[in-house]
XYZ file of C-alpha atoms in Angstrom:
517
model
C -22.719 8.857 -36.316
C -21.361 10.857 -33.949
C -17.611 9.329 -35.067
C -18.941 9.819 -38.916
C -19.608 13.132 -38.042
C -15.735 13.754 -36.942
C -14.404 11.887 -39.289
C -16.114 14.428 -42.209
C -15.025 17.806 -39.713
C -11.140 15.817 -39.087
C -11.122 15.253 -42.499
C -12.183 18.842 -44.295
C -9.352 20.176 -41.631
C -7.256 17.703 -42.527
C -7.583 19.802 -45.770
C -6.943 23.103 -44.262
C -4.107 21.452 -42.156
C -1.265 20.286 -45.442
C -2.406 23.832 -47.255
C -1.034 25.485 -44.781
C 1.955 23.518 -43.864
C 2.912 24.403 -47.328
C 2.526 27.961 -46.759
C 5.037 27.746 -43.319
C 6.542 24.243 -45.548
C 6.506 22.182 -42.545
C 5.161 18.880 -43.382
C 1.812 18.178 -42.719
C 1.629 14.651 -40.754
C 3.037 17.428 -37.719
C 0.297 19.640 -37.998
C -2.579 15.939 -38.247
C -0.620 14.915 -34.687
C -1.084 18.148 -33.131
C -5.126 18.045 -34.726
C -4.773 14.041 -33.296
C -4.487 14.868 -29.790
C -6.684 18.068 -29.954
C -9.099 15.128 -30.297
C -8.661 13.863 -27.254
C -10.460 17.378 -25.375
C -13.205 17.460 -27.752
C -16.351 16.779 -25.101
C -18.803 13.601 -26.180
C -16.024 11.962 -28.745
C -16.841 8.545 -29.490
C -14.758 5.646 -27.824
C -14.185 3.282 -30.185
C -12.112 -0.094 -31.155
C -10.779 -1.730 -34.065
C -10.272 -5.519 -34.765
C -5.994 -5.368 -34.682
C -5.822 -7.484 -37.471
C -8.163 -4.874 -39.917
C -6.323 -1.998 -38.547
C -3.125 -3.811 -40.002
C -4.651 -4.497 -43.330
C -6.620 -1.590 -43.637
C -4.388 1.679 -43.158
C -0.633 -0.255 -43.538
C -1.259 -2.342 -46.622
C -2.319 0.353 -49.091
C 0.312 2.865 -47.241
C 2.994 0.310 -48.212
C 1.901 -0.973 -51.624
C 2.308 3.281 -52.550
C 5.501 3.842 -50.739
C 7.350 0.545 -52.276
C 5.576 0.741 -55.821
C 7.624 4.290 -56.311
C 10.683 2.722 -55.007
C 13.663 3.285 -57.430
C 15.695 -0.346 -57.461
C 18.866 1.470 -58.810
C 18.941 3.171 -55.701
C 18.298 0.286 -53.891
C 21.375 -1.410 -55.323
C 23.376 1.936 -55.269
C 22.994 2.258 -50.959
C 22.566 -0.887 -50.048
C 25.307 -1.095 -47.769
C 23.202 2.334 -45.815
C 20.152 0.768 -46.604
C 20.953 -2.240 -44.461
C 22.763 -0.388 -42.159
C 19.521 1.452 -40.995
C 16.592 -0.361 -42.404
C 18.095 -3.285 -40.422
C 20.615 -2.099 -37.999
C 19.350 1.179 -37.111
C 15.721 -0.508 -36.265
C 17.711 -3.153 -34.179
C 19.603 -0.803 -32.785
C 16.330 1.433 -31.381
C 14.409 -1.780 -30.710
C 17.132 -3.093 -28.323
C 17.828 0.228 -26.390
C 14.225 0.883 -26.559
C 13.254 -2.990 -25.286
C 15.700 -2.262 -22.113
C 14.179 0.992 -21.006
C 10.788 -0.620 -21.237
C 11.778 -3.603 -19.321
C 13.667 -2.418 -16.906
C 11.625 1.631 -16.254
C 8.195 0.269 -16.617
C 8.880 -3.739 -15.983
C 7.262 -4.637 -18.696
C 8.249 -8.533 -19.579
C 10.336 -8.820 -21.960
C 8.366 -9.218 -24.963
C 6.327 -6.543 -24.357
C 9.313 -4.829 -23.908
C 10.779 -5.892 -27.131
C 7.095 -5.483 -28.707
C 7.508 -1.745 -28.110
C 11.155 -1.324 -29.180
C 9.963 -2.550 -32.696
C 6.644 0.475 -32.782
C 8.183 3.111 -32.099
C 11.718 1.969 -34.585
C 11.227 2.894 -38.306
C 11.030 5.869 -39.164
C 8.402 7.709 -42.024
C 9.424 9.320 -44.932
C 6.558 11.079 -45.824
C 6.899 13.837 -43.055
C 10.599 14.173 -44.271
C 9.630 14.367 -47.934
C 6.979 16.390 -47.649
C 9.878 19.216 -46.694
C 13.752 18.103 -48.520
C 12.109 17.857 -52.208
C 11.732 21.752 -50.683
C 15.607 22.520 -51.102
C 16.575 19.657 -53.356
C 19.231 18.205 -51.357
C 21.567 15.855 -52.106
C 19.651 13.312 -53.997
C 21.652 10.644 -52.482
C 20.489 11.493 -49.003
C 15.949 11.578 -49.927
C 16.981 8.258 -52.186
C 18.033 6.524 -48.806
C 15.994 8.067 -47.428
C 12.830 6.849 -48.746
C 14.583 3.405 -48.865
C 15.177 2.962 -45.571
C 11.184 3.957 -44.772
C 9.811 1.247 -46.786
C 12.563 -1.620 -45.699
C 12.648 -0.217 -42.269
C 9.006 -1.209 -41.961
C 9.713 -5.310 -42.584
C 12.165 -5.073 -40.660
C 9.932 -4.007 -37.315
C 6.432 -5.255 -38.176
C 9.045 -8.797 -38.580
C 10.138 -8.774 -35.233
C 6.877 -6.418 -34.256
C 5.229 -9.966 -35.092
C 7.010 -12.253 -33.158
C 7.085 -10.744 -29.974
C 3.799 -10.048 -29.664
C 3.199 -14.227 -30.689
C 6.315 -14.731 -27.336
C 4.096 -12.752 -25.246
C 0.571 -13.843 -25.938
C 2.615 -17.269 -25.700
C 1.931 -18.475 -29.518
C 5.783 -19.151 -30.049
C 9.045 -19.317 -27.869
C 12.175 -16.592 -29.340
C 14.405 -19.123 -29.468
C 12.213 -20.792 -32.353
C 12.218 -16.974 -33.928
C 15.286 -18.080 -36.555
C 14.126 -20.273 -38.220
C 10.500 -19.053 -38.638
C 12.425 -15.412 -40.258
C 13.731 -17.220 -42.869
C 10.916 -19.735 -43.632
C 8.619 -16.734 -43.563
C 11.481 -13.788 -45.510
C 11.391 -16.769 -48.428
C 8.124 -17.843 -48.624
C 6.812 -14.168 -48.696
C 10.003 -12.944 -51.489
C 8.046 -15.556 -53.954
C 5.007 -15.626 -52.724
C 4.781 -11.024 -53.555
C 6.090 -12.340 -57.020
C 3.766 -15.156 -57.782
C 0.973 -13.207 -57.381
C 2.362 -10.016 -58.510
C 2.366 -11.839 -62.207
C -1.164 -12.983 -61.283
C -2.432 -8.848 -60.572
C -0.512 -7.987 -63.943
C -2.496 -10.498 -66.087
C -5.390 -9.365 -64.738
C -4.988 -5.978 -64.581
C -3.944 -5.809 -67.864
C -7.284 -7.617 -68.860
C -9.196 -4.435 -67.758
C -9.697 -1.012 -69.387
C -12.304 1.088 -67.403
C -10.030 2.921 -65.008
C -12.724 3.006 -61.910
C -12.952 -0.601 -62.136
C -9.043 -1.324 -62.353
C -9.079 0.640 -59.327
C -11.085 -1.186 -57.242
C -9.534 -4.791 -58.264
C -5.990 -2.713 -56.925
C -7.409 -1.902 -53.688
C -8.786 -5.414 -53.062
C -5.611 -6.931 -54.615
C -3.835 -5.248 -52.160
C -5.892 -6.134 -49.451
C -6.162 -10.162 -51.006
C -2.478 -10.201 -50.692
C -2.307 -9.093 -47.095
C -4.582 -11.311 -46.386
C -4.112 -14.546 -48.100
C 0.081 -14.189 -46.255
C -1.345 -12.972 -43.288
C -3.041 -17.158 -43.173
C -0.501 -18.664 -44.976
C 1.400 -17.564 -41.540
C 3.889 -15.454 -43.863
C 5.173 -11.676 -43.536
C 2.110 -9.115 -45.325
C 5.120 -6.289 -45.004
C 7.623 -8.567 -47.288
C 4.646 -10.258 -49.372
C 3.350 -6.048 -49.893
C 6.630 -4.804 -50.662
C 7.638 -7.222 -53.221
C 4.105 -7.578 -55.177
C 4.224 -3.705 -55.568
C 8.256 -3.636 -57.108
C 6.744 -6.588 -59.257
C 4.012 -4.635 -60.239
C 5.563 -0.874 -60.547
C 8.530 -2.765 -62.781
C 5.090 -3.947 -65.587
C 2.033 -2.031 -65.371
C 3.692 1.375 -66.828
C 3.704 -0.884 -71.037
C 0.248 -2.488 -69.447
C -1.988 0.633 -68.326
C -3.485 2.807 -70.850
C -2.445 6.791 -69.662
C -6.218 7.326 -68.547
C -5.702 4.266 -65.889
C -2.940 5.360 -64.867
C -3.669 9.299 -64.270
C -7.314 8.113 -62.613
C -5.458 5.663 -60.273
C -2.570 7.189 -59.648
C -4.993 10.243 -58.144
C -7.195 7.683 -56.521
C -4.274 6.230 -54.187
C -2.541 9.370 -53.633
C -6.246 10.498 -51.641
C -6.501 7.304 -50.106
C -3.118 7.236 -48.134
C -3.817 11.083 -47.093
C -7.697 9.551 -45.584
C -5.777 7.026 -44.209
C -3.289 9.534 -42.522
C -5.802 11.687 -40.885
C -8.185 8.510 -39.915
C -4.977 7.374 -38.132
C -4.127 10.687 -36.236
C -8.202 10.469 -35.617
C -7.689 7.208 -34.569
C -4.658 8.052 -31.865
C -6.318 10.690 -30.241
C -9.610 8.873 -29.702
C -7.158 5.821 -28.066
C -5.232 8.387 -26.211
C -8.177 9.596 -24.414
C -9.472 6.570 -23.619
C -5.979 5.180 -22.415
C -5.456 8.379 -19.732
C -8.466 7.577 -18.321
C -7.793 4.556 -17.167
C -4.707 5.293 -16.091
C -5.365 8.174 -12.917
C -3.634 8.662 -9.684
C 0.761 7.347 -9.614
C -0.149 5.306 -12.767
C -0.365 8.492 -15.001
C 2.620 10.493 -13.751
C 4.701 7.956 -14.383
C 3.573 6.812 -17.497
C 4.248 10.377 -18.754
C 7.124 10.196 -17.491
C 8.052 6.923 -19.145
C 6.639 8.310 -22.775
C 8.584 10.732 -22.285
C 11.786 9.004 -21.873
C 10.926 6.621 -24.491
C 11.006 9.221 -27.243
C 14.549 10.763 -25.555
C 15.479 7.566 -26.191
C 14.241 7.114 -29.683
C 15.591 10.203 -31.279
C 19.225 9.844 -29.358
C 18.923 6.173 -30.347
C 19.328 7.214 -33.467
C 21.838 9.732 -34.043
C 23.886 7.937 -31.998
C 23.307 4.731 -34.746
C 23.918 6.835 -37.646
C 26.871 9.241 -36.733
C 28.366 6.128 -35.616
C 28.670 3.840 -38.973
C 29.492 6.964 -40.360
C 32.028 7.747 -38.625
C 33.229 4.345 -39.418
C 32.331 3.908 -43.299
C 34.517 7.080 -43.261
C 37.805 5.628 -41.507
C 37.431 3.081 -43.795
C 37.889 5.051 -46.905
C 40.817 6.371 -45.766
C 42.452 3.839 -47.053
C 40.430 3.681 -49.459
C 41.297 5.915 -53.381
C 39.948 9.210 -54.577
C 36.821 7.847 -54.975
C 35.820 5.742 -52.443
C 36.657 8.219 -50.026
C 34.697 11.510 -52.550
C 31.537 9.024 -52.176
C 31.823 8.384 -48.069
C 28.739 9.886 -46.501
C 29.815 12.901 -44.673
C 28.427 14.543 -41.303
C 26.309 17.183 -42.392
C 24.457 14.157 -44.551
C 24.196 12.112 -41.155
C 23.366 14.998 -38.792
C 19.911 14.915 -41.472
C 19.689 11.867 -42.228
C 19.608 10.979 -37.914
C 16.916 14.136 -37.271
C 15.047 12.574 -40.403
C 13.895 9.687 -37.693
C 10.442 11.022 -37.770
C 7.746 8.288 -36.682
C 4.208 7.952 -38.691
C 1.425 6.369 -40.061
C 3.086 2.388 -39.428
C 3.719 3.257 -35.432
C 0.423 4.951 -35.133
C -1.594 1.844 -36.723
C 0.667 -0.839 -34.999
C 0.367 0.533 -31.973
C -3.129 0.832 -31.845
C -3.483 -3.029 -33.368
C -1.834 -4.379 -30.246
C -4.534 -6.506 -28.990
C -6.926 -5.455 -25.972
C -5.342 -8.051 -23.099
C -1.867 -7.151 -24.258
C 0.659 -7.024 -21.035
C 1.345 -3.050 -20.486
C -1.442 -2.574 -23.327
C -1.696 0.990 -22.490
C 1.781 2.953 -21.567
C 3.180 1.109 -24.448
C 0.043 2.336 -26.692
C 0.934 6.110 -24.212
C 4.394 5.784 -25.732
C 3.778 4.982 -29.524
C 1.513 7.865 -29.593
C 4.301 10.029 -28.422
C 6.999 9.238 -30.001
C 5.029 9.721 -32.784
C 3.721 13.430 -32.130
C 6.323 14.334 -29.599
C 9.263 13.516 -33.930
C 6.451 15.266 -36.275
C 6.380 18.105 -33.671
C 10.351 18.228 -32.077
C 12.116 17.087 -35.338
C 9.280 17.830 -38.421
C 9.487 21.567 -37.573
C 12.625 21.904 -37.102
C 14.094 20.326 -40.088
C 13.969 23.260 -42.234
C 15.584 25.932 -40.295
C 17.782 22.830 -40.191
C 18.414 22.745 -43.693
C 18.765 26.375 -43.847
C 22.108 25.269 -41.151
C 23.465 22.679 -42.681
C 23.234 24.652 -46.197
C 23.655 21.889 -49.087
C 23.950 22.892 -52.292
C 21.001 22.254 -54.806
C 21.174 19.066 -56.190
C 20.156 19.072 -59.543
C 21.160 14.901 -61.037
C 17.062 14.023 -61.116
C 16.573 16.999 -63.335
C 19.582 16.046 -65.256
C 18.469 12.471 -65.985
C 15.058 13.951 -67.276
C 16.855 16.543 -69.700
C 18.788 13.610 -70.889
C 16.226 11.364 -70.886
C 13.210 13.756 -72.710
C 16.154 14.410 -75.154
C 16.034 10.092 -75.398
C 12.712 10.009 -76.400
C 11.947 12.990 -78.420
C 14.915 11.483 -80.708
C 13.149 8.082 -80.890
C 9.259 10.013 -81.372
C 11.571 12.075 -85.224
C 12.886 8.640 -86.228
C 9.823 7.370 -85.845
C 7.906 10.258 -88.263
C 10.850 10.238 -90.419
C 8.646 7.321 -92.213
C 5.562 8.946 -92.325
C 5.084 11.809 -95.695
C 1.175 13.183 -94.502
C 0.783 16.950 -93.855
C -0.633 15.708 -90.149
C 2.608 14.131 -89.519
C 4.810 17.178 -90.427
C 2.848 18.954 -87.656
C 3.054 16.445 -84.916
C 7.586 16.732 -86.579
C 7.335 20.061 -86.194
C 6.460 20.001 -82.934
C 8.618 17.350 -81.648
C 11.511 19.188 -83.419
C 10.915 21.770 -81.309
C 10.219 19.541 -77.905
C 13.701 18.489 -78.681
C 15.604 21.710 -79.210
C 14.463 22.714 -75.229
C 15.744 19.390 -74.539
C 18.362 19.859 -75.572
C 20.010 22.915 -73.386
C 18.723 22.017 -70.302
C 20.804 24.440 -69.294
C 18.982 27.413 -70.548
C 16.137 27.710 -68.711
C 14.401 30.241 -69.229
C 13.740 28.748 -73.186
C 12.506 26.033 -71.735
C 9.534 27.677 -68.969
C 8.788 30.589 -72.323
C 7.952 27.312 -73.960
C 5.869 25.720 -70.962
C 4.559 29.141 -70.613
C 3.523 29.353 -74.186
C 1.584 25.943 -74.739
C -0.146 25.988 -71.195
C -1.205 29.685 -72.367
C -2.552 29.023 -75.773
C -5.057 25.748 -73.893
C -6.117 28.300 -71.129
C -7.806 29.747 -73.811
C -8.120 26.691 -75.360
C -10.438 26.101 -72.108
C -12.478 29.281 -72.474
C -13.522 28.776 -75.752
C -14.670 25.338 -75.305
C -16.619 26.519 -72.283
C -18.194 29.291 -74.798
C -19.456 26.451 -77.102
C -21.187 24.596 -73.879
C -22.492 28.100 -72.615
C -24.014 29.049 -76.284
C -25.268 25.594 -76.912
C -22.876 24.508 -79.776
C -22.446 21.333 -78.335
C -23.421 19.343 -75.798
C -22.323 17.911 -72.471
C -20.600 14.424 -73.899
C -18.094 16.403 -76.919
C -17.526 18.687 -73.657
C -16.089 16.135 -71.380
C -14.363 14.152 -74.659
C -12.709 17.382 -75.122
C -12.203 18.947 -71.915
C -9.901 15.552 -71.678
C -7.838 15.975 -75.023
C -7.228 19.579 -73.310
C -6.295 18.121 -70.138
C -3.861 15.268 -70.256
C -2.211 17.991 -72.988
C -1.793 20.464 -69.955
C 0.197 17.493 -67.913
C 2.493 17.725 -70.593
C 2.825 20.891 -70.863
C 3.658 20.971 -66.931
C 5.187 17.487 -66.148
C 6.319 18.460 -62.260
C 3.413 21.363 -61.438
C 5.857 24.186 -61.989
C 4.242 26.478 -64.487
C 0.795 27.688 -64.543
C -1.384 28.936 -67.292
C -0.854 33.014 -69.156
C -4.165 34.525 -68.661
C -5.506 35.057 -71.330
C -6.335 38.660 -71.392
């Protein structure tokens, strides 16, 4: 019961911290990390242990699917060189450097040291995205960071699985390459097939709540099935999510989609909170077991790993950018223009905050794993240190780097908006009823605004007027229910219609309705 009460308190605290992070313009995981550490000092906090396999499935599967669902295949292809160098190269480089430090400094067995390197290697783009979105940095950098965050998890966790198996004696590192190849190929095929099967199932479900439950059950089911078959659950989930994302929008109603998105967003937020709760509870028990001289040495080792992780990423990113720019000198003007800049390298290198994946994978180490306590403590130090040090200094760094405001996505949105408005007008041109005329007039007005994206005032005024009218509609609807003219069923049906209209009038949440006073 104490854990349940503590979790409720932490969830409410997390909501307050999220609001505070928006006001301070810092990533909310940074404040969650500090809150997680504070839990270690709460008197009477319960000591809990979680099954390693359950931890991976419960926390990693839905978070990965949520990230993979929003991944752009176009961006993965466009920035494939940078993504390979980061998601594969940076992860392997960081793993090797940290493994060397763990082997030499802490005396960890080679396999256990490699597992530590894999745990702390993959950055999490969630923390960085919370700040980058406020500054409109070059879209290329944002896309690379988000793509890296998805792909590097697969690389790191594949290395982690092999290292843990080797440390426990269930596989030899010399046999790793065939295992990796078979696991990768099988995971790609399984993810695609399971994604197609899931699409057939979801297309037959009309109820929003049932659809969401099936999606969660399917996500956990895919993870468990891939794990039982000896495949990479990470790769399988990523391919599964991307397969669904390419076809699901045409097979889901708007109501189901809005409901599903809100539920997934809330679920990912809750999982982040619970992971930091577990971090604090685990850290408390670990510090208690590391007494005397061993405790001081463990803290020094954890701090060293933190410094090594930050420097390794900065060195790797700066090195590959320097090499690419050197080769670009011998290319054409387009190649030189598209080469990464050192300003971008500084930002990408500093956006190395570790988050949920590192936390959960550290917690998921088996109880008898060699050097588990110093490894988990080092992982916690890396998560806390990077989120606080890098996360809270990201905003000042962006001001110093002073990137030009990127409007490429806004231009794409404007161009697509004109096209879809014209498509609606074309299909309505064959309709001659009075209702069709009214609808055509509305689309004409929207197209005029869409054709002039540079006229921000007109676009803003258009949406504000729509929201102004919607706000008055809500007032009237409330009055009709209050005076008994309509019942609750009619009220909720009309409320839903107004909700859709409001969503259409404020697609990015930028506009607030005018008051009707």
